[in-house]
Amino acid sequence: MYRKELISSNSLETAGPTKFTNVVKRLKEEHSSLEEKLNHLYIKAEQAQGNRDMSVTLNLLLLLRVDVKNLMKELGAHEEWEELQVYPIASAYFKQRIRPSITPSIWVLEKEHEIVKQCFQPFLLLSKEIIATVENNQAKVFKQLNLCLVYLLQGCSVLQEHIELEEGLIYPLVDEIIAAIGHKEISI
């Protein structure tokens, strides 16, 4: 979760124009990677939802489980990096510009990470259950599969919206912060 103690004027002092542009470049690259993985999850989930061949569906479910676990690891690392690199710079900039605090907006973005995890966890649990019980009752499995995929698709949707909101908050500041650093309007 976002740590207020990390926010200080030192965040901008250590974030020169080059470092800041590298942070923004990495943010864009990581968001692009996350969006690409989300796209693949959507496609596989829709294939699983529309398929009535149990063996194909189970294979897709197994692949989805691996992909979701990998995405959650990547998202965790991304979240930690944002807390340490992106949010302190943005918060310090707002503080020096005498603007309303950006902290509530960052808190909402961080909360969305938790919501995504809350969607992906039931998917992982249900998909594990489905795989274990498939031979006993295929009709029940298809019903559970649909519920399972709803969790996955909801998590994907929340994460996609989160990326868009985060970019809507951070990207407009990029040019402004770079200009302020260049004009020495804020301390570096």
Coordinates of C-alpha atoms in Angstrom, one line a residue:
M1 CA 0.0 0.0 0.0
Y2 CA 1.1 3.6 -0.7
R3 CA 3.5 4.8 2.0
K4 CA 3.2 8.4 3.0
E5 CA 6.6 8.4 4.6
L6 CA 8.1 8.0 1.2
I7 CA 6.8 11.3 0.0
S8 CA 9.2 14.2 0.6
S9 CA 10.8 16.9 -1.4
N10 CA 13.7 14.6 -1.7
S11 CA 11.7 12.6 -4.2
L12 CA 12.0 15.4 -6.7
E13 CA 15.5 16.2 -5.7
T14 CA 16.6 12.7 -6.7
A15 CA 14.4 12.7 -9.8
G16 CA 16.2 14.7 -12.4
P17 CA 14.7 15.0 -15.9
T18 CA 16.5 11.9 -17.2
K19 CA 15.6 9.7 -14.2
F20 CA 12.0 11.0 -14.4
T21 CA 11.7 10.3 -18.2
N22 CA 13.1 6.8 -17.5
V23 CA 10.4 6.2 -14.8
V24 CA 7.7 7.3 -17.3
K25 CA 9.2 5.1 -20.0
R26 CA 9.2 2.1 -17.7
L27 CA 5.6 2.8 -16.6
K28 CA 4.5 2.9 -20.2
E29 CA 6.4 -0.4 -21.0
E30 CA 5.0 -2.2 -18.0
H31 CA 1.4 -1.0 -18.7
S32 CA 1.8 -2.2 -22.3
S33 CA 3.0 -5.6 -21.1
L34 CA 0.1 -5.9 -18.6
E35 CA -2.4 -4.9 -21.3
E36 CA -1.0 -7.5 -23.7
K37 CA -1.3 -10.2 -21.0
L38 CA -4.9 -9.0 -20.3
N39 CA -5.7 -9.3 -23.9
H40 CA -4.5 -12.9 -24.0
L41 CA -6.5 -13.7 -20.9
Y42 CA -9.7 -12.3 -22.4
I43 CA -9.2 -14.3 -25.5
K44 CA -8.5 -17.6 -23.7
A45 CA -11.4 -17.0 -21.2
E46 CA -13.8 -16.4 -24.1
Q47 CA -12.6 -19.5 -25.8
A48 CA -13.2 -21.5 -22.6
Q49 CA -16.6 -20.0 -22.1
G50 CA -17.7 -20.9 -25.6
N51 CA -16.3 -24.3 -25.8
R52 CA -18.3 -27.5 -25.0
D53 CA -15.4 -29.9 -25.5
M54 CA -14.4 -30.7 -21.9
S55 CA -10.8 -31.6 -22.7
V56 CA -10.2 -28.4 -24.7
T57 CA -11.9 -26.4 -21.9
L58 CA -9.7 -28.0 -19.2
N59 CA -6.6 -27.3 -21.2
L60 CA -7.6 -23.7 -21.6
L61 CA -8.4 -23.5 -17.9
L62 CA -4.9 -24.9 -17.0
L63 CA -3.3 -22.4 -19.3
L64 CA -5.4 -19.6 -17.8
R65 CA -4.3 -20.6 -14.3
V66 CA -0.6 -20.4 -15.2
D67 CA -1.2 -17.0 -17.0
V68 CA -3.1 -15.5 -14.0
K69 CA -0.4 -16.6 -11.5
N70 CA 2.2 -15.0 -13.7
L71 CA 0.2 -11.9 -14.2
M72 CA -0.3 -11.6 -10.4
K73 CA 3.5 -11.8 -9.9
E74 CA 4.1 -9.2 -12.5
L75 CA 1.4 -7.0 -11.1
G76 CA 2.8 -7.3 -7.6
A77 CA 6.3 -6.3 -8.8
H78 CA 4.7 -3.4 -10.8
E79 CA 2.7 -2.2 -7.8
E80 CA 5.8 -2.2 -5.6
W81 CA 7.8 -0.3 -8.1
E82 CA 5.1 2.3 -8.5
E83 CA 5.0 2.8 -4.8
L84 CA 8.7 3.4 -4.7
Q85 CA 9.3 5.3 -7.9
V86 CA 6.2 6.8 -9.5
Y87 CA 3.9 7.9 -6.7
P88 CA 6.5 9.7 -4.6
I89 CA 7.6 11.8 -7.5
A90 CA 4.0 12.7 -8.4
S91 CA 3.1 13.4 -4.8
A92 CA 6.2 15.6 -4.2
Y93 CA 5.4 17.5 -7.4
F94 CA 1.9 18.2 -6.2
K95 CA 3.2 19.2 -2.8
Q96 CA 5.6 21.8 -4.2
R97 CA 3.0 23.2 -6.6
I98 CA 0.6 23.9 -3.8
R99 CA -2.2 21.8 -5.3
P100 CA -4.6 19.5 -3.6
S101 CA -3.0 16.3 -2.5
I102 CA -2.7 13.5 -5.0
T103 CA -2.7 10.9 -2.2
P104 CA -6.4 10.1 -2.4
S105 CA -6.2 9.4 -6.1
I106 CA -3.1 7.2 -5.5
W107 CA -4.9 5.4 -2.7
V108 CA -7.8 4.6 -5.1
L109 CA -5.4 3.3 -7.7
E110 CA -3.7 1.1 -5.1
K111 CA -7.1 -0.2 -3.9
E112 CA -7.8 -1.3 -7.4
H113 CA -4.8 -3.6 -7.2
E114 CA -6.4 -5.3 -4.2
I115 CA -9.8 -5.6 -6.1
V116 CA -8.0 -7.3 -9.0
K117 CA -6.4 -9.8 -6.6
Q118 CA -9.8 -10.4 -5.0
C119 CA -11.2 -11.3 -8.4
F120 CA -8.2 -13.5 -9.4
Q121 CA -8.0 -15.5 -6.2
P122 CA -11.6 -17.0 -6.5
F123 CA -10.7 -17.8 -10.1
L124 CA -7.7 -19.7 -9.0
L125 CA -9.5 -21.5 -6.3
L126 CA -12.5 -22.4 -8.4
S127 CA -10.5 -23.5 -11.4
K128 CA -8.4 -25.8 -9.1
E129 CA -11.7 -27.3 -7.8
I130 CA -13.1 -27.7 -11.3
I131 CA -10.0 -29.5 -12.6
A132 CA -10.1 -31.9 -9.5
T133 CA -13.8 -32.7 -9.9
V134 CA -14.3 -32.8 -13.7
E135 CA -14.7 -36.5 -14.0
N136 CA -17.6 -36.7 -11.5
N137 CA -20.1 -34.3 -12.9
Q138 CA -19.5 -32.5 -16.2
A139 CA -22.7 -30.4 -16.0
K140 CA -21.7 -29.1 -12.6
V141 CA -18.2 -28.4 -13.9
F142 CA -19.6 -26.2 -16.8
K143 CA -21.7 -24.3 -14.3
Q144 CA -18.7 -23.7 -12.0
L145 CA -16.5 -23.0 -15.0
N146 CA -18.8 -20.1 -16.0
L147 CA -18.7 -18.7 -12.5
C148 CA -14.9 -19.1 -12.4
L149 CA -14.5 -17.3 -15.7
V150 CA -16.7 -14.4 -14.5
Y151 CA -14.2 -13.8 -11.7
L152 CA -11.3 -13.9 -14.2
L153 CA -13.0 -11.5 -16.7
Q154 CA -14.1 -9.1 -13.9
G155 CA -10.5 -9.0 -12.6
C156 CA -9.2 -8.4 -16.1
S157 CA -11.8 -5.6 -16.6
V158 CA -10.9 -3.9 -13.3
L159 CA -7.2 -4.1 -14.1
Q160 CA -7.7 -2.7 -17.6
E161 CA -9.8 0.2 -16.2
H162 CA -7.1 0.7 -13.5
I163 CA -4.3 1.0 -16.1
E164 CA -6.4 3.6 -18.0
L165 CA -7.2 5.6 -14.8
E166 CA -3.6 5.5 -13.7
E167 CA -2.4 6.7 -17.1
G168 CA -5.1 9.4 -17.0
L169 CA -3.7 10.6 -13.7
I170 CA 0.1 10.3 -14.3
Y171 CA 0.6 10.9 -18.0
P172 CA -0.9 14.4 -18.0
L173 CA 1.6 15.3 -15.3
V174 CA 4.6 14.1 -17.3
D175 CA 5.1 17.2 -19.6
E176 CA 4.2 19.5 -16.7
I177 CA 6.8 17.9 -14.4
I178 CA 9.5 17.8 -17.0
A179 CA 8.8 21.5 -17.9
A180 CA 8.9 22.5 -14.2
I181 CA 12.2 20.6 -13.7
G182 CA 13.7 22.3 -16.8
H183 CA 12.6 25.7 -15.7
K184 CA 13.8 25.1 -12.2
E185 CA 10.3 25.9 -10.9
I186 CA 10.7 22.9 -8.6
S187 CA 13.8 21.8 -6.8
I188 CA 15.9 19.0 -8.1

